[in-house]
mmCIF file with all atom_site columns, C-alpha atoms in Angstrom:
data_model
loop_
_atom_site.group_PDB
_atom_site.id
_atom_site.type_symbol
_atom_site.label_atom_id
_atom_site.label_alt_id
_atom_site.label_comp_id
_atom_site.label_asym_id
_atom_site.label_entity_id
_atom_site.label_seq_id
_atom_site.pdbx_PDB_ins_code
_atom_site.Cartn_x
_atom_site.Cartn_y
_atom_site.Cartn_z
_atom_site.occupancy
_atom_site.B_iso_or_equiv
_atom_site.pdbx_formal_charge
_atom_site.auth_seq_id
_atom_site.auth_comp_id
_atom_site.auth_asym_id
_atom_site.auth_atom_id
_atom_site.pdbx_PDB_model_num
ATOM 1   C CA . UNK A 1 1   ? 0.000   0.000  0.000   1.00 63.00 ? 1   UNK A CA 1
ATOM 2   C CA . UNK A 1 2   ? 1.388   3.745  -0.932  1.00 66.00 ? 2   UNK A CA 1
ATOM 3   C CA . UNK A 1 3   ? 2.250   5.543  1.621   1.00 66.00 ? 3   UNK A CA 1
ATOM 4   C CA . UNK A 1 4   ? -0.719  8.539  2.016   1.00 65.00 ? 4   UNK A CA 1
ATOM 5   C CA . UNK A 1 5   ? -0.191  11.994 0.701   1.00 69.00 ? 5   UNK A CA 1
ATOM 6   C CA . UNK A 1 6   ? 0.398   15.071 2.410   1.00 61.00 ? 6   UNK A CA 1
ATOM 7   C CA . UNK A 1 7   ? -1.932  17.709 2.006   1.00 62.00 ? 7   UNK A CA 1
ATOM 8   C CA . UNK A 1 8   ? -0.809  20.687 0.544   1.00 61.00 ? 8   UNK A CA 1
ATOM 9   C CA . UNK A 1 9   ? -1.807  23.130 3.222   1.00 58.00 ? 9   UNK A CA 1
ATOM 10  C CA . UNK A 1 10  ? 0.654   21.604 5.538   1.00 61.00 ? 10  UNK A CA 1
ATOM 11  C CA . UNK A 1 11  ? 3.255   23.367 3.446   1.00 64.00 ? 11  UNK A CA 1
ATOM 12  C CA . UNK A 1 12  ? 1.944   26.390 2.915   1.00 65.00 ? 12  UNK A CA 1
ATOM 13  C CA . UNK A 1 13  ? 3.620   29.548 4.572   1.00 70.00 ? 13  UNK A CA 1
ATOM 14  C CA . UNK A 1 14  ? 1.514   31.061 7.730   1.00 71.00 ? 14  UNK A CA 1
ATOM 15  C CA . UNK A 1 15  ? -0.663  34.088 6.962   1.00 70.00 ? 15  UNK A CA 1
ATOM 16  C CA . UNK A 1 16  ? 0.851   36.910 8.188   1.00 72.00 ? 16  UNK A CA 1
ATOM 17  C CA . UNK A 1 17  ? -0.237  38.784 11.085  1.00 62.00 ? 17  UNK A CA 1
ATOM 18  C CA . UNK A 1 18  ? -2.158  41.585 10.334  1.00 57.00 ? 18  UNK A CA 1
ATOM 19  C CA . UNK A 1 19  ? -3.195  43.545 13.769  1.00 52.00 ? 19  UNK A CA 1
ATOM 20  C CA . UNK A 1 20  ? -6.554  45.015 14.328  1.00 57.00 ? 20  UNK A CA 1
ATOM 21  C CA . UNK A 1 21  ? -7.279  48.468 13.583  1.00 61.00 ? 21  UNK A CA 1
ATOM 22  C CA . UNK A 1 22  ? -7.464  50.256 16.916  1.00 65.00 ? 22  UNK A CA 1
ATOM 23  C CA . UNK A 1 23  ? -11.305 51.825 17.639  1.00 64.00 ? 23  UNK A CA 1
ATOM 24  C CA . UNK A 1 24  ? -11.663 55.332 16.464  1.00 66.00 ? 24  UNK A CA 1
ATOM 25  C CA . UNK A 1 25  ? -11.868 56.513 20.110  1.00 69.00 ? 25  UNK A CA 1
ATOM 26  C CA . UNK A 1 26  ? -12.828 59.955 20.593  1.00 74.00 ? 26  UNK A CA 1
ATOM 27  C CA . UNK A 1 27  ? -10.088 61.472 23.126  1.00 74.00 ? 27  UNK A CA 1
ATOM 28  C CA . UNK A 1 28  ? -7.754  59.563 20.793  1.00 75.00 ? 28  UNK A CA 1
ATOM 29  C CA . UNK A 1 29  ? -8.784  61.567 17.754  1.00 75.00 ? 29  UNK A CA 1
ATOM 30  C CA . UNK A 1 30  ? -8.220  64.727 20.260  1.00 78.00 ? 30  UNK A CA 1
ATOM 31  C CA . UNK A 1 31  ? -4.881  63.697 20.751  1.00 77.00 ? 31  UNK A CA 1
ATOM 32  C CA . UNK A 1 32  ? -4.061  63.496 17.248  1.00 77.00 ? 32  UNK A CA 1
ATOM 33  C CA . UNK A 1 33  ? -5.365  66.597 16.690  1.00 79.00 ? 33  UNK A CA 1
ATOM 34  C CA . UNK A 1 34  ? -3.633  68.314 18.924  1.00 77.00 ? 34  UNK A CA 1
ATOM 35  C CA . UNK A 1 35  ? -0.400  66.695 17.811  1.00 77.00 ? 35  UNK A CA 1
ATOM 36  C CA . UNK A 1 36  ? -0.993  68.006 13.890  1.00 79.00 ? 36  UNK A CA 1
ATOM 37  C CA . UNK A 1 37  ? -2.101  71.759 14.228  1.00 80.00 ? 37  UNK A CA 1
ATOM 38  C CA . UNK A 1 38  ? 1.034   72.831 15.659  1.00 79.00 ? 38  UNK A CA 1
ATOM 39  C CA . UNK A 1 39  ? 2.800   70.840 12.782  1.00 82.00 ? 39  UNK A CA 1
ATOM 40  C CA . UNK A 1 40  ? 0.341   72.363 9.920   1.00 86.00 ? 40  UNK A CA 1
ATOM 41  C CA . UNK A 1 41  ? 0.948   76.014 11.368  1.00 86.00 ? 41  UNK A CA 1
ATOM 42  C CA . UNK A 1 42  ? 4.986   75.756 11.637  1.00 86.00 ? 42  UNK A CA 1
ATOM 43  C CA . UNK A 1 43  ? 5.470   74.103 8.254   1.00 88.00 ? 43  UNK A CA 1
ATOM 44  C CA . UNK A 1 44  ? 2.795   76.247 6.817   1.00 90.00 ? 44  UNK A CA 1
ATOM 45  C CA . UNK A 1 45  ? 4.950   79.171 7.923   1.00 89.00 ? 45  UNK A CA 1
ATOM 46  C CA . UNK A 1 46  ? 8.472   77.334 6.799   1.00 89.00 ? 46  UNK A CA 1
ATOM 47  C CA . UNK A 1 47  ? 7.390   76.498 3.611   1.00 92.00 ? 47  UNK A CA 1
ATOM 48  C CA . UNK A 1 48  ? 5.781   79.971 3.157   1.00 92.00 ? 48  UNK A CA 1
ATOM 49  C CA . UNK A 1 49  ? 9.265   81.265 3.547   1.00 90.00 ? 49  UNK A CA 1
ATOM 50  C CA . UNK A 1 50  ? 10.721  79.000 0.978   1.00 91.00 ? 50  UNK A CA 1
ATOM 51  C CA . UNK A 1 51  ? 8.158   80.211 -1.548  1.00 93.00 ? 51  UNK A CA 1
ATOM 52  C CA . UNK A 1 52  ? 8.837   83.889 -1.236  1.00 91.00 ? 52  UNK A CA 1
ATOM 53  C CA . UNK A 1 53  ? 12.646  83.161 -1.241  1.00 90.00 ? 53  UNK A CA 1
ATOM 54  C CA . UNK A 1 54  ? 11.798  81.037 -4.369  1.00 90.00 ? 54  UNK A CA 1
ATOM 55  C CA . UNK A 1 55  ? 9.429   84.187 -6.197  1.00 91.00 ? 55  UNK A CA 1
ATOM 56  C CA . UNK A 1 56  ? 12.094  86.795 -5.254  1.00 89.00 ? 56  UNK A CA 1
ATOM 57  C CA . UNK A 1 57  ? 15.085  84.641 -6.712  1.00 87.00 ? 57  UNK A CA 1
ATOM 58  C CA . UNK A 1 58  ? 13.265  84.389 -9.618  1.00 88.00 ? 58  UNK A CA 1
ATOM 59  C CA . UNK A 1 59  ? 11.379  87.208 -10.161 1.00 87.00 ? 59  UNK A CA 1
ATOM 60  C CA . UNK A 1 60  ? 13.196  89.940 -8.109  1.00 86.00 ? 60  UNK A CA 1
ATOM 61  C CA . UNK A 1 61  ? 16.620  89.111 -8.929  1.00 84.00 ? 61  UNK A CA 1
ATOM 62  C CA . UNK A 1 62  ? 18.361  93.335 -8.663  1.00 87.00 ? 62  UNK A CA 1
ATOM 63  C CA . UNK A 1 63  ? 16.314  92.521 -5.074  1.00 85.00 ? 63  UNK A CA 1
ATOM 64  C CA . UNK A 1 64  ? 18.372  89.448 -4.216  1.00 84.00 ? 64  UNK A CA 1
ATOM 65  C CA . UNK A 1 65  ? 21.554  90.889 -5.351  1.00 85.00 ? 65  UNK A CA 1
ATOM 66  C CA . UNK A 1 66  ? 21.518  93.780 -2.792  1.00 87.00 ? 66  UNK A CA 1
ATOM 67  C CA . UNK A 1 67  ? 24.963  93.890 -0.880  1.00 89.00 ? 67  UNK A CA 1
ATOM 68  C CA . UNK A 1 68  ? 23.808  93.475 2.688   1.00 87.00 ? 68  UNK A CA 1
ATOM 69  C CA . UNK A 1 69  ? 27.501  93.062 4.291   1.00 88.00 ? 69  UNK A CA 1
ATOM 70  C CA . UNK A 1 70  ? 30.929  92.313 1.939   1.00 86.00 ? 70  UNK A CA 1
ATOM 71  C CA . UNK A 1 71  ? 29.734  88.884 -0.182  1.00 87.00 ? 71  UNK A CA 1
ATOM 72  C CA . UNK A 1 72  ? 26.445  88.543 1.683   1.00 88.00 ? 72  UNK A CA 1
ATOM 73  C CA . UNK A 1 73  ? 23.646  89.430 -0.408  1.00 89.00 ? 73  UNK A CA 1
ATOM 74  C CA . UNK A 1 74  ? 20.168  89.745 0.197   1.00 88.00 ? 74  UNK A CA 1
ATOM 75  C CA . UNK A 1 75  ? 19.247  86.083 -1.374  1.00 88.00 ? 75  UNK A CA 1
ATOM 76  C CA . UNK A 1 76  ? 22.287  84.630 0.600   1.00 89.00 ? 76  UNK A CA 1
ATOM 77  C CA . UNK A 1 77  ? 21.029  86.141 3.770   1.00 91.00 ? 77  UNK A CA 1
ATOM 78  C CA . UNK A 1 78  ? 17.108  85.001 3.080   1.00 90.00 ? 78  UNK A CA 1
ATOM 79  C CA . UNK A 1 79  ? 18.388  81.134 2.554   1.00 89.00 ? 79  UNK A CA 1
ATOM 80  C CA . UNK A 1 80  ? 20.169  81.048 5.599   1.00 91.00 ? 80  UNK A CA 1
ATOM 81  C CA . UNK A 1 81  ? 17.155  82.461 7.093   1.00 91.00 ? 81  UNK A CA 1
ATOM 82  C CA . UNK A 1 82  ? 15.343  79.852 5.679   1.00 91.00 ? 82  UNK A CA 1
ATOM 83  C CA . UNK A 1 83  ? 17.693  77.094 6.821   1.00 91.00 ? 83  UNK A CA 1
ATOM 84  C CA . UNK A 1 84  ? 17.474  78.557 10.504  1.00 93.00 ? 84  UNK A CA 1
ATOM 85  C CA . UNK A 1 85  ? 13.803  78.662 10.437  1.00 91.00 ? 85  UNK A CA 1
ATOM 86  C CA . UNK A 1 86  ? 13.345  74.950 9.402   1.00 91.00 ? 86  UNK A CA 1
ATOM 87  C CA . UNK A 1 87  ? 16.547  74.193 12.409  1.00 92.00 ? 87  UNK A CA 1
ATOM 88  C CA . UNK A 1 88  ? 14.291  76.601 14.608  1.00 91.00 ? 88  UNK A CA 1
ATOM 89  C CA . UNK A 1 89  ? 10.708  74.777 13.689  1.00 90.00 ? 89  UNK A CA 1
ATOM 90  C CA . UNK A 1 90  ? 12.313  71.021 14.044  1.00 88.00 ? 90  UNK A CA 1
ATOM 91  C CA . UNK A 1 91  ? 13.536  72.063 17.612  1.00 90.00 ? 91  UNK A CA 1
ATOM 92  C CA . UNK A 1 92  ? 10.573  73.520 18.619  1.00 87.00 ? 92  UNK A CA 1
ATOM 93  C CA . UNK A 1 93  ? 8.598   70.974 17.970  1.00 84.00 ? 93  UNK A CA 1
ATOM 94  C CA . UNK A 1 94  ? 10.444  67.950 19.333  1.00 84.00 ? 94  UNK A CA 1
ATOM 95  C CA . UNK A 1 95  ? 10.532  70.199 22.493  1.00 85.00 ? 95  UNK A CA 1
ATOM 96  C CA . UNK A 1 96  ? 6.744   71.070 22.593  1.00 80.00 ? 96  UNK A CA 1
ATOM 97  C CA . UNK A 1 97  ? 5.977   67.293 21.506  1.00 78.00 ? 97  UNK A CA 1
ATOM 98  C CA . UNK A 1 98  ? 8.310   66.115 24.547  1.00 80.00 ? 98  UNK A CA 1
ATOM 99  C CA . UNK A 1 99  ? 6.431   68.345 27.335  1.00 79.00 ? 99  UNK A CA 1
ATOM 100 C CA . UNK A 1 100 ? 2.998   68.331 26.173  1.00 73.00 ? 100 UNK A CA 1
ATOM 101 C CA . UNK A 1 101 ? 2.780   64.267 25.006  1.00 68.00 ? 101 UNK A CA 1
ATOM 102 C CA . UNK A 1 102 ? 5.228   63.101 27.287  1.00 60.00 ? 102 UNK A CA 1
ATOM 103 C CA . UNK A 1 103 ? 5.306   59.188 27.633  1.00 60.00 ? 103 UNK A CA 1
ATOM 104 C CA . UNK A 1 104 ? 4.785   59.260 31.309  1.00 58.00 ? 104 UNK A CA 1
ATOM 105 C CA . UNK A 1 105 ? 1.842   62.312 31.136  1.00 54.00 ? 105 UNK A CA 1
ATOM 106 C CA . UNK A 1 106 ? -1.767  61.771 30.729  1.00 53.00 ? 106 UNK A CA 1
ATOM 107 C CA . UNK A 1 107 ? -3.615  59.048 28.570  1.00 49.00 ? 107 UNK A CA 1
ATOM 108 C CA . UNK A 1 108 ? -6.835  59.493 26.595  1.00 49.00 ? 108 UNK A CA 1
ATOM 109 C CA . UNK A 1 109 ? -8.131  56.798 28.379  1.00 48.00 ? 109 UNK A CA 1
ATOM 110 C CA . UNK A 1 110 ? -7.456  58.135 31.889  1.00 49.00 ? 110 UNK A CA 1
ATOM 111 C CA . UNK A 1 111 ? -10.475 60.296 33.624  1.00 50.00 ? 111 UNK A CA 1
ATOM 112 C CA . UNK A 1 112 ? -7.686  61.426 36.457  1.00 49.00 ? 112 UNK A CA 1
ATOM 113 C CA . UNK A 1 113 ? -4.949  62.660 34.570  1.00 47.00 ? 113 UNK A CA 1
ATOM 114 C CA . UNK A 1 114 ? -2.676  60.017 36.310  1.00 46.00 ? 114 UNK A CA 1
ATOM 115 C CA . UNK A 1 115 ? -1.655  56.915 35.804  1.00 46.00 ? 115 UNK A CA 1
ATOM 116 C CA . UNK A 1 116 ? -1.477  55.572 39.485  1.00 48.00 ? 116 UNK A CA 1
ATOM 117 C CA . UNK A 1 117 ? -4.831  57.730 40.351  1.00 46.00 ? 117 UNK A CA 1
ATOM 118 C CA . UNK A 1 118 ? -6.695  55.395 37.934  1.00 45.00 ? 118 UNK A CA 1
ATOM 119 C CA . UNK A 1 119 ? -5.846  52.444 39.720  1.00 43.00 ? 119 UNK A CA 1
#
């Protein structure tokens, strides 16, 4: 008698794990919120910057070549504005992101505030 055959499934590769999508919860859609706007406002305001450098280099070039200081021009000094501003946003919000949605602050889930009060 021939020995029986395997079924196929047997060697088939495992699905792969897919988590759940977590529940729309309301004070977690808060928190989101309130993470983005600041992010939305300070890039708006970057990349507002970069445009008007970009218009003026292009459009207003005898205003870009104003002599501010020896070989700093007015363009030169606007893109190292530019590059400060982005340093200045990336800082700023790392910092506001670290003391307003600090790992050890307040949950959306928590009604106290703290963790060991919910207890």
């Amino acid at each position: 008698m021939p020995p029986p055959r395997a079924h196929p499934a047997m060697y088939a590769a495992p699905a792969p794990y897919v988590p759940e999508r977590p529940k729309d919860d309301p004070a977690l859609l808060r928190l989101r919120a309130a993470r983005r706007r600041p992010v939305f406002t300070v890039a708006g305001a970057v990349i507002a910057l970069y445009l008007i450098n970009a218009l003026l280099a292009s459009e207003a070039r005898g205003v870009m070549a104003v002599r501010i200081a020896g070989p700093l021009n007015a363009g030169l000094a606007m893109s190292l504005l530019q590059c400060v501003t982005t340093v200045w946003a990336v800082r700023w919000y790392n910092r506001h992101a670290r003391t307003r949605f600090a790992p050890g602050g307040p949950h959306p889930g928590d009604q106290s505030g703290s963790r060991e009060d919910a207890r």
